[in-house]
mmCIF file of C-alpha atoms (C1' of nucleotides) in Angstrom:
data_model
loop_
_atom_site.group_PDB
_atom_site.id
_atom_site.type_symbol
_atom_site.label_atom_id
_atom_site.label_comp_id
_atom_site.label_asym_id
_atom_site.label_seq_id
_atom_site.Cartn_x
_atom_site.Cartn_y
_atom_site.Cartn_z
ATOM 1 C CA MET A 1 0.073 -0.121 -0.079
ATOM 2 C CA GLU A 2 1.665 3.441 -1.126
ATOM 3 C CA GLN A 3 0.389 6.475 1.347
ATOM 4 C CA GLY A 4 1.184 10.113 1.249
ATOM 5 C CA ARG A 5 0.063 13.555 2.638
ATOM 6 C CA ILE A 6 -0.875 16.735 0.784
ATOM 7 C CA GLU A 7 0.049 19.615 3.031
ATOM 8 C CA LEU A 8 -3.050 22.037 2.589
ATOM 9 C CA SER A 9 -1.371 25.088 3.482
ATOM 10 C CA SER A 10 0.830 24.329 0.110
ATOM 11 C CA LEU A 11 -2.624 24.963 -1.958
ATOM 12 C CA PRO A 12 -3.464 28.355 -3.661
ATOM 13 C CA SER A 13 -6.810 28.226 -1.772
ATOM 14 C CA ALA A 14 -8.384 26.592 0.959
ATOM 15 C CA PHE A 15 -9.885 23.232 0.608
ATOM 16 C CA ASP A 16 -12.661 21.174 2.535
ATOM 17 C CA LEU A 17 -13.135 17.411 1.573
ATOM 18 C CA GLN A 18 -16.347 16.612 3.429
ATOM 19 C CA SER A 19 -18.435 19.360 1.467
ATOM 20 C CA THR A 20 -16.734 18.754 -1.677
ATOM 21 C CA LEU A 21 -17.766 15.171 -1.697
ATOM 22 C CA GLU A 22 -21.216 15.316 0.207
ATOM 23 C CA SER A 23 -22.666 18.064 -1.605
ATOM 24 C CA GLY A 24 -24.311 16.134 -4.383
ATOM 25 C CA GLN A 25 -21.839 16.470 -7.441
ATOM 26 C CA SER A 26 -20.150 13.310 -7.291
ATOM 27 C CA TYR A 27 -21.311 9.706 -6.640
ATOM 28 C CA LEU A 28 -18.293 8.131 -7.458
ATOM 29 C CA TRP A 29 -16.851 8.437 -4.011
ATOM 30 C CA TRP A 30 -17.923 7.122 -0.901
ATOM 31 C CA ARG A 31 -18.124 6.993 2.975
ATOM 32 C CA GLU A 32 -15.718 4.204 4.493
ATOM 33 C CA ASP A 33 -17.888 4.389 7.703
ATOM 34 C CA GLY A 34 -21.371 4.394 6.333
ATOM 35 C CA GLU A 35 -23.524 6.553 8.720
ATOM 36 C CA ASP A 36 -21.821 8.533 11.284
ATOM 37 C CA TYR A 37 -22.443 12.281 10.432
ATOM 38 C CA ALA A 38 -22.670 13.531 14.002
ATOM 39 C CA ASP A 39 -18.659 13.712 14.060
ATOM 40 C CA GLU A 40 -18.310 17.082 12.436
ATOM 41 C CA THR A 41 -16.019 18.726 14.764
ATOM 42 C CA GLN A 42 -12.907 19.077 12.976
ATOM 43 C CA HIS A 43 -12.496 20.869 9.809
ATOM 44 C CA GLY A 44 -12.803 18.647 6.302
ATOM 45 C CA GLY A 45 -14.672 16.148 8.541
ATOM 46 C CA SER A 46 -11.706 13.645 9.245
ATOM 47 C CA LYS A 47 -13.690 10.987 7.638
ATOM 48 C CA TRP A 48 -12.143 8.320 5.091
ATOM 49 C CA TYR A 49 -13.610 8.417 1.389
ATOM 50 C CA LEU A 50 -13.024 5.958 -1.099
ATOM 51 C CA THR A 51 -13.182 6.019 -5.021
ATOM 52 C CA THR A 52 -11.688 4.146 -7.828
ATOM 53 C CA THR A 53 -9.883 4.874 -10.895
ATOM 54 C CA ARG A 54 -8.061 3.451 -13.638
ATOM 55 C CA VAL A 55 -3.995 3.858 -14.565
ATOM 56 C CA SER A 56 -3.264 2.633 -18.031
ATOM 57 C CA ASP A 57 -6.352 0.563 -17.910
ATOM 58 C CA GLU A 58 -5.469 -0.940 -14.455
ATOM 59 C CA PRO A 59 -7.900 -0.328 -11.989
ATOM 60 C CA ALA A 60 -6.880 1.128 -8.529
ATOM 61 C CA VAL A 61 -8.379 1.980 -5.324
ATOM 62 C CA ILE A 62 -7.489 5.171 -3.473
ATOM 63 C CA ARG A 63 -8.907 6.044 0.310
ATOM 64 C CA ALA A 64 -8.327 9.862 1.360
ATOM 65 C CA ARG A 65 -9.288 11.842 4.391
ATOM 66 C CA GLN A 66 -8.718 15.612 5.633
ATOM 67 C CA HIS A 67 -6.823 15.167 8.757
ATOM 68 C CA ASP A 68 -4.519 17.631 10.722
ATOM 69 C CA GLY A 69 -3.952 20.342 7.983
ATOM 70 C CA GLY A 70 -3.577 17.792 5.329
ATOM 71 C CA LEU A 71 -5.071 15.695 2.740
ATOM 72 C CA GLU A 72 -3.995 12.121 3.653
ATOM 73 C CA TRP A 73 -4.124 9.355 1.053
ATOM 74 C CA GLN A 74 -3.622 5.529 0.805
ATOM 75 C CA SER A 75 -3.645 3.983 -2.307
ATOM 76 C CA THR A 76 -2.440 0.792 -4.759
ATOM 77 C CA ILE A 77 -0.754 3.576 -6.702
ATOM 78 C CA ASP A 78 0.737 6.967 -6.293
ATOM 79 C CA ALA A 79 -2.292 8.922 -5.640
ATOM 80 C CA GLU A 80 -1.030 12.317 -5.545
ATOM 81 C CA PRO A 81 -1.461 13.568 -9.264
ATOM 82 C CA ILE A 82 -4.954 12.057 -9.548
ATOM 83 C CA LEU A 83 -6.186 13.343 -6.320
ATOM 84 C CA SER A 84 -4.980 16.598 -7.431
ATOM 85 C CA ARG A 85 -6.680 16.492 -10.867
ATOM 86 C CA ARG A 86 -10.092 14.760 -9.368
ATOM 87 C CA LEU A 87 -10.413 17.513 -6.760
ATOM 88 C CA ARG A 88 -9.287 20.503 -8.537
ATOM 89 C CA LEU A 89 -6.633 21.316 -5.991
ATOM 90 C CA ASP A 90 -5.001 23.892 -7.983
ATOM 91 C CA ASP A 91 -8.096 26.131 -8.393
ATOM 92 C CA ASP A 92 -7.785 29.337 -7.201
ATOM 93 C CA LEU A 93 -11.233 30.005 -5.258
ATOM 94 C CA ASP A 94 -10.800 33.831 -4.410
ATOM 95 C CA ALA A 95 -10.550 34.498 -8.385
ATOM 96 C CA ILE A 96 -13.359 32.048 -8.905
ATOM 97 C CA ARG A 97 -15.666 33.582 -6.346
ATOM 98 C CA SER A 98 -14.520 36.919 -7.473
ATOM 99 C CA THR A 99 -16.345 36.658 -11.114
ATOM 100 C CA ALA A 100 -19.731 35.900 -8.769
ATOM 101 C CA PRO A 101 -22.253 38.669 -8.744
ATOM 102 C CA ASP A 102 -22.806 40.953 -5.596
ATOM 103 C CA ASP A 103 -25.734 39.064 -4.233
ATOM 104 C CA GLU A 104 -26.752 38.140 -0.750
ATOM 105 C CA LEU A 105 -27.752 34.698 -1.523
ATOM 106 C CA ILE A 106 -24.196 34.003 -3.199
ATOM 107 C CA GLU A 107 -22.114 35.631 -0.692
ATOM 108 C CA ARG A 108 -24.076 33.567 2.215
ATOM 109 C CA ALA A 109 -23.304 30.136 0.117
ATOM 110 C CA TYR A 110 -19.680 30.970 -0.350
ATOM 111 C CA ASP A 111 -19.028 32.135 3.206
ATOM 112 C CA SER A 112 -20.956 28.647 4.447
ATOM 113 C CA TYR A 113 -18.588 26.379 2.835
ATOM 114 C CA PRO A 114 -15.052 27.429 2.448
ATOM 115 C CA GLY A 115 -12.772 25.272 0.616
ATOM 116 C CA LEU A 116 -15.812 23.590 -1.377
ATOM 117 C CA ARG A 117 -14.496 22.478 -4.881
ATOM 118 C CA LEU A 118 -16.003 20.979 -7.836
ATOM 119 C CA VAL A 119 -15.004 17.775 -8.673
ATOM 120 C CA ASN A 120 -13.348 16.301 -11.763
ATOM 121 C CA ASP A 121 -15.015 12.582 -11.982
ATOM 122 C CA PRO A 122 -13.988 10.362 -14.845
ATOM 123 C CA PRO A 123 -16.771 11.135 -17.734
ATOM 124 C CA PHE A 124 -18.384 7.340 -17.915
ATOM 125 C CA GLY A 125 -18.972 7.070 -14.351
ATOM 126 C CA THR A 126 -20.500 10.595 -14.302
ATOM 127 C CA LEU A 127 -22.474 9.710 -17.301
ATOM 128 C CA ILE A 128 -23.988 6.260 -15.776
ATOM 129 C CA SER A 129 -24.429 7.884 -12.157
ATOM 130 C CA PHE A 130 -26.183 11.421 -13.349
ATOM 131 C CA ILE A 131 -28.632 9.007 -15.844
ATOM 132 C CA CYS A 132 -29.214 7.019 -12.631
ATOM 133 C CA SER A 133 -30.226 10.892 -10.718
ATOM 134 C CA ALA A 134 -33.356 11.221 -12.408
ATOM 135 C CA GLN A 135 -35.966 11.508 -9.717
ATOM 136 C CA MET A 136 -33.921 10.021 -7.235
ATOM 137 C CA ARG A 137 -32.340 10.816 -3.929
ATOM 138 C CA VAL A 138 -28.614 11.281 -3.553
ATOM 139 C CA SER A 139 -28.452 8.433 -0.964
ATOM 140 C CA ARG A 140 -29.855 5.999 -3.186
ATOM 141 C CA ILE A 141 -28.008 7.321 -6.236
ATOM 142 C CA GLN A 142 -24.724 6.539 -4.317
ATOM 143 C CA GLU A 143 -26.552 3.179 -3.238
ATOM 144 C CA MET A 144 -26.845 2.054 -7.061
ATOM 145 C CA GLN A 145 -23.231 2.907 -7.954
ATOM 146 C CA GLN A 146 -22.093 0.581 -5.305
ATOM 147 C CA SER A 147 -24.302 -2.070 -6.846
ATOM 148 C CA ILE A 148 -23.213 -1.375 -10.383
ATOM 149 C CA ARG A 149 -19.303 -1.496 -9.011
ATOM 150 C CA THR A 150 -19.965 -4.913 -7.203
ATOM 151 C CA GLU A 151 -22.050 -6.486 -10.125
ATOM 152 C CA PHE A 152 -19.855 -5.459 -12.975
ATOM 153 C CA GLY A 153 -16.524 -3.950 -11.882
ATOM 154 C CA THR A 154 -13.143 -5.649 -11.773
ATOM 155 C CA PRO A 155 -12.321 -6.744 -8.195
ATOM 156 C CA VAL A 156 -9.097 -5.244 -6.310
ATOM 157 C CA SER A 157 -7.563 -6.202 -3.545
ATOM 158 C CA PHE A 158 -6.519 -3.243 -0.997
ATOM 159 C CA ASP A 159 -5.590 -3.176 2.338
ATOM 160 C CA GLY A 160 -7.016 -6.642 3.236
ATOM 161 C CA SER A 161 -10.385 -6.339 1.389
ATOM 162 C CA THR A 162 -11.645 -6.692 -1.971
ATOM 163 C CA TYR A 163 -13.270 -3.624 -3.626
ATOM 164 C CA HIS A 164 -14.654 -3.050 -6.914
ATOM 165 C CA ALA A 165 -13.499 -0.650 -9.648
ATOM 166 C CA TYR A 166 -16.504 1.339 -11.565
ATOM 167 C CA PRO A 167 -17.114 -0.759 -14.797
ATOM 168 C CA THR A 168 -15.650 0.048 -17.933
ATOM 169 C CA PRO A 169 -18.617 0.579 -20.889
ATOM 170 C CA GLU A 170 -17.560 -2.619 -22.035
ATOM 171 C CA GLN A 171 -18.115 -4.474 -18.808
ATOM 172 C CA LEU A 172 -21.434 -2.624 -18.143
ATOM 173 C CA ALA A 173 -22.677 -2.858 -21.835
ATOM 174 C CA ALA A 174 -22.238 -6.725 -21.522
ATOM 175 C CA GLY A 175 -24.932 -6.664 -18.540
ATOM 176 C CA THR A 176 -28.567 -6.993 -19.653
ATOM 177 C CA GLU A 177 -31.679 -4.321 -18.874
ATOM 178 C CA ALA A 178 -32.952 -7.490 -16.703
ATOM 179 C CA GLU A 179 -29.740 -7.535 -14.628
ATOM 180 C CA LEU A 180 -29.777 -3.963 -14.083
ATOM 181 C CA ARG A 181 -33.345 -3.662 -13.085
ATOM 182 C CA ASP A 182 -32.124 -6.443 -10.369
ATOM 183 C CA LEU A 183 -30.187 -3.583 -8.924
ATOM 184 C CA SER A 184 -33.028 -1.814 -8.325
ATOM 185 C CA LEU A 185 -32.394 1.057 -11.156
ATOM 186 C CA GLY A 186 -36.078 1.168 -12.099
ATOM 187 C CA TYR A 187 -36.905 2.489 -15.757
ATOM 188 C CA ARG A 188 -33.018 3.965 -15.687
ATOM 189 C CA ALA A 189 -32.110 0.007 -16.350
ATOM 190 C CA PRO A 190 -32.431 0.449 -20.003
ATOM 191 C CA TYR A 191 -31.112 4.155 -20.156
ATOM 192 C CA VAL A 192 -28.080 2.720 -18.363
ATOM 193 C CA GLN A 193 -27.299 -0.344 -20.622
ATOM 194 C CA ARG A 194 -28.256 1.295 -23.951
ATOM 195 C CA SER A 195 -25.717 4.350 -23.070
ATOM 196 C CA ALA A 196 -23.022 1.954 -22.157
ATOM 197 C CA GLU A 197 -23.374 0.484 -25.509
ATOM 198 C CA LEU A 198 -23.156 3.866 -27.218
ATOM 199 C CA VAL A 199 -19.841 4.526 -25.647
ATOM 200 C CA THR A 200 -18.590 1.148 -26.765
ATOM 201 C CA ASP A 201 -19.937 1.787 -30.563
ATOM 202 C CA GLY A 202 -18.034 4.880 -30.631
ATOM 203 C CA THR A 203 -20.522 7.772 -29.859
ATOM 204 C CA PRO A 204 -18.072 10.306 -28.294
ATOM 205 C CA LEU A 205 -18.459 11.218 -24.434
ATOM 206 C CA ASP A 206 -15.431 13.502 -24.060
ATOM 207 C CA VAL A 207 -16.677 16.167 -26.142
ATOM 208 C CA ARG A 208 -14.129 18.432 -24.931
ATOM 209 C CA GLY A 209 -13.061 21.064 -27.752
ATOM 210 C CA ASN A 210 -16.691 21.929 -28.645
ATOM 211 C CA PRO A 211 -18.283 24.922 -28.039
ATOM 212 C CA TYR A 212 -20.273 24.749 -24.462
ATOM 213 C CA GLU A 213 -23.924 24.543 -25.727
ATOM 214 C CA GLU A 214 -22.985 22.249 -28.837
ATOM 215 C CA ALA A 215 -21.287 20.002 -26.386
ATOM 216 C CA ARG A 216 -24.379 19.680 -24.422
ATOM 217 C CA GLU A 217 -26.319 19.162 -27.414
ATOM 218 C CA ALA A 218 -24.050 16.332 -28.315
ATOM 219 C CA LEU A 219 -24.190 14.560 -24.864
ATOM 220 C CA THR A 220 -28.089 14.301 -25.294
ATOM 221 C CA GLU A 221 -27.209 11.471 -27.884
ATOM 222 C CA PHE A 222 -27.151 9.226 -24.959
ATOM 223 C CA VAL A 223 -30.058 7.463 -23.905
ATOM 224 C CA GLY A 224 -31.513 9.062 -20.510
ATOM 225 C CA VAL A 225 -29.673 12.356 -21.012
ATOM 226 C CA GLY A 226 -31.338 15.547 -21.445
ATOM 227 C CA ASP A 227 -30.386 18.777 -21.286
ATOM 228 C CA LYS A 228 -29.912 18.823 -17.203
ATOM 229 C CA VAL A 229 -28.071 15.345 -16.816
ATOM 230 C CA ALA A 230 -25.686 16.685 -19.750
ATOM 231 C CA ASP A 231 -24.946 20.099 -17.913
ATOM 232 C CA CYS A 232 -23.686 17.857 -14.845
ATOM 233 C CA ILE A 233 -21.596 15.692 -17.087
ATOM 234 C CA LEU A 234 -19.915 19.098 -18.526
ATOM 235 C CA LEU A 235 -19.518 20.393 -15.182
ATOM 236 C CA PHE A 236 -18.486 17.826 -13.069
ATOM 237 C CA SER A 237 -16.125 15.631 -15.503
ATOM 238 C CA LEU A 238 -15.480 17.675 -18.685
ATOM 239 C CA ASN A 239 -14.316 20.907 -17.407
ATOM 240 C CA TYR A 240 -17.043 23.189 -18.444
ATOM 241 C CA LEU A 241 -17.212 25.322 -15.642
ATOM 242 C CA GLU A 242 -19.744 27.760 -17.030
ATOM 243 C CA ALA A 243 -22.650 24.784 -17.288
ATOM 244 C CA VAL A 244 -25.257 25.299 -14.930
ATOM 245 C CA PRO A 245 -27.456 22.092 -14.470
ATOM 246 C CA LEU A 246 -31.232 23.505 -14.133
ATOM 247 C CA ASP A 247 -32.477 20.847 -11.381
ATOM 248 C CA THR A 248 -35.437 21.547 -9.355
ATOM 249 C CA TRP A 249 -33.303 23.325 -6.722
ATOM 250 C CA ILE A 250 -31.964 25.732 -9.537
ATOM 251 C CA ARG A 251 -35.263 26.258 -11.075
ATOM 252 C CA GLN A 252 -36.748 27.073 -7.631
ATOM 253 C CA THR A 253 -33.818 29.553 -6.929
ATOM 254 C CA ILE A 254 -34.423 31.520 -10.183
ATOM 255 C CA GLU A 255 -38.257 31.675 -9.631
ATOM 256 C CA GLU A 256 -37.143 33.138 -5.953
ATOM 257 C CA TYR A 257 -34.180 35.171 -6.682
ATOM 258 C CA PHE A 258 -33.313 35.758 -9.974
ATOM 259 C CA PRO A 259 -37.088 35.773 -11.843
ATOM 260 C CA LYS A 260 -35.985 37.591 -14.956
ATOM 261 C CA CYS A 261 -33.696 34.814 -15.911
ATOM 262 C CA ASP A 262 -37.014 32.418 -16.458
ATOM 263 C CA ARG A 263 -37.256 32.376 -20.222
ATOM 264 C CA GLY A 264 -39.684 29.464 -20.646
ATOM 265 C CA ASN A 265 -37.233 26.871 -22.076
ATOM 266 C CA TYR A 266 -33.853 25.336 -21.086
ATOM 267 C CA THR A 267 -31.574 26.885 -23.451
ATOM 268 C CA GLU A 268 -32.783 30.519 -22.901
ATOM 269 C CA THR A 269 -32.969 30.367 -19.390
ATOM 270 C CA SER A 270 -29.603 28.873 -19.142
ATOM 271 C CA ARG A 271 -28.143 31.411 -21.021
ATOM 272 C CA ALA A 272 -29.663 34.058 -18.520
ATOM 273 C CA ILE A 273 -28.850 32.288 -15.703
ATOM 274 C CA ARG A 274 -25.562 31.772 -16.709
ATOM 275 C CA ASP A 275 -24.845 35.136 -17.492
ATOM 276 C CA ALA A 276 -26.406 36.296 -14.054
ATOM 277 C CA LEU A 277 -24.068 33.928 -11.926
ATOM 278 C CA GLY A 278 -21.092 35.854 -13.720
ATOM 279 C CA GLY A 279 -20.599 33.477 -16.692
ATOM 280 C CA GLU A 280 -17.074 31.704 -17.047
ATOM 281 C CA TYR A 281 -17.335 30.023 -13.683
ATOM 282 C CA ALA A 282 -21.160 30.049 -13.079
ATOM 283 C CA GLY A 283 -21.378 26.326 -12.522
ATOM 284 C CA TYR A 284 -18.842 26.435 -9.875
ATOM 285 C CA THR A 285 -21.284 29.566 -7.950
ATOM 286 C CA GLN A 286 -24.417 27.484 -9.097
ATOM 287 C CA THR A 287 -22.435 24.414 -6.835
ATOM 288 C CA TYR A 288 -22.142 26.773 -3.780
ATOM 289 C CA VAL A 289 -26.000 27.965 -3.996
ATOM 290 C CA PHE A 290 -26.792 24.362 -4.652
ATOM 291 C CA HIS A 291 -25.424 22.921 -1.458
ATOM 292 C CA PHE A 292 -26.459 25.864 0.693
ATOM 293 C CA LEU A 293 -29.871 25.758 -0.189
ATOM 294 C CA ARG A 294 -30.196 22.056 -0.029
ATOM 295 C CA ASN A 295 -28.946 22.131 3.633
ATOM 296 C CA GLY A 296 -31.677 24.851 4.453
ATOM 297 C CA GLY A 297 -29.731 27.786 3.874
ATOM 298 C CA GLY A 298 -32.377 29.737 2.139
ATOM 299 C CA ASP A 299 -34.950 29.204 4.934
ATOM 300 C CA GLU A 300 -33.509 32.028 6.971
ATOM 301 C CA LEU A 301 -33.028 34.496 3.821
ATOM 302 C CA SER A 302 -36.388 33.983 2.019
ATOM 303 C CA GLY A 303 -38.384 35.290 5.353
ATOM 304 C "C1'" DA B 1 -52.608 5.847 1.201
ATOM 305 C "C1'" DC B 2 -49.840 9.860 -0.904
ATOM 306 C "C1'" DC B 3 -45.937 12.240 -2.037
ATOM 307 C "C1'" DC B 4 -41.616 13.345 -3.321
ATOM 308 C "C1'" DA B 5 -36.693 12.694 -5.253
ATOM 309 C "C1'" DG B 6 -30.507 16.966 -8.323
ATOM 310 C "C1'" DG B 7 -35.394 13.962 -15.337
ATOM 311 C "C1'" DG B 8 -36.260 12.189 -19.807
ATOM 312 C "C1'" DA B 9 -38.393 9.721 -23.356
ATOM 313 C "C1'" DA B 10 -42.207 9.005 -25.929
ATOM 314 C "C1'" DA B 11 -47.342 10.294 -27.262
ATOM 315 C "C1'" DG B 12 -50.031 13.847 -28.147
ATOM 316 C "C1'" DT B 13 -51.354 18.903 -29.650
ATOM 317 C "C1'" DA C 1 -41.397 23.312 -31.453
ATOM 318 C "C1'" DC C 2 -44.101 22.935 -27.085
ATOM 319 C "C1'" DT C 3 -46.914 20.254 -23.532
ATOM 320 C "C1'" DT C 4 -48.558 16.590 -20.790
ATOM 321 C "C1'" DT C 5 -48.136 11.557 -19.758
ATOM 322 C "C1'" DC C 6 -45.707 7.897 -17.942
ATOM 323 C "C1'" DC C 7 -41.889 5.547 -15.682
ATOM 324 C "C1'" DA C 8 -39.768 2.119 -10.510
ATOM 325 C "C1'" DT C 9 -38.475 2.308 -6.623
ATOM 326 C "C1'" DG C 10 -37.852 3.442 -1.551
ATOM 327 C "C1'" DG C 11 -38.249 6.557 2.365
ATOM 328 C "C1'" DG C 12 -41.135 9.712 4.787
#
DNA sequence: ACCCAGGGAAAGT
DNA sequence: ACTTTCCATGGG
């Protein structure tokens, strides 16, 4: 087992692992110890999180926690460069925040979660997990990903236990709709199976290089991917930091705080809210607001 | 029993 | 193009 530590004081900005991984962005990390949400006394939470990744097509396990001013990790590989990329450790949060509009809700959201970063997850896992996210609670989306890993992923031994890497497109496409329904995916089962097949058949998933709106349009080629899920894939795995997924929470936010941005359809409302949130990093700001409101932060404001 | 959950596909105007 | 309707499942 390899291990290491990244000194957080060496980063350009603050970092907070717990809010980053528990803000509904990533379903590809999971908490080692299941339930205990009570022990949040220490910055970063001090809890261990796990994820899997592939290096040269070989599956690897990474375990990380924030502890005593450092991001500590244990892994089957040298995880430092991957953690840096996946957790966007080089982002300059002050510069990003400075692009956000002067607005009470947004200031409160940023102030409430210092060190919250966007994630930069692998595209395929992001595609599948956000197909699963339709009309589903966060905890169940995570459970679905665990089931998918266990059922279809390559086993990896790490620290005396067996983990499962997230399946490749080939591994998942080889599954049947019935097998996926057995994992309680419901009506999303055929979407997942067909989208995995589309990836193996060459439909482009890494659409980086295209202008934002064209990239979003291209992703809706996948089954179970509409504009909202496409925006999630762009924001959380393909480095389109301007993407603002118009989910139920953000639509409610628009209605309450930015009513002029409601243009009746996705494309135009997206343009308006993206502009209202500062353009280039609108998706970053959206993620703070989403997490803030979902944790009840709007109750004291809306009065 | 009823409602909702980070929506989208299919059918109907 | 725009608007319903239906979709599986588990938790409150």
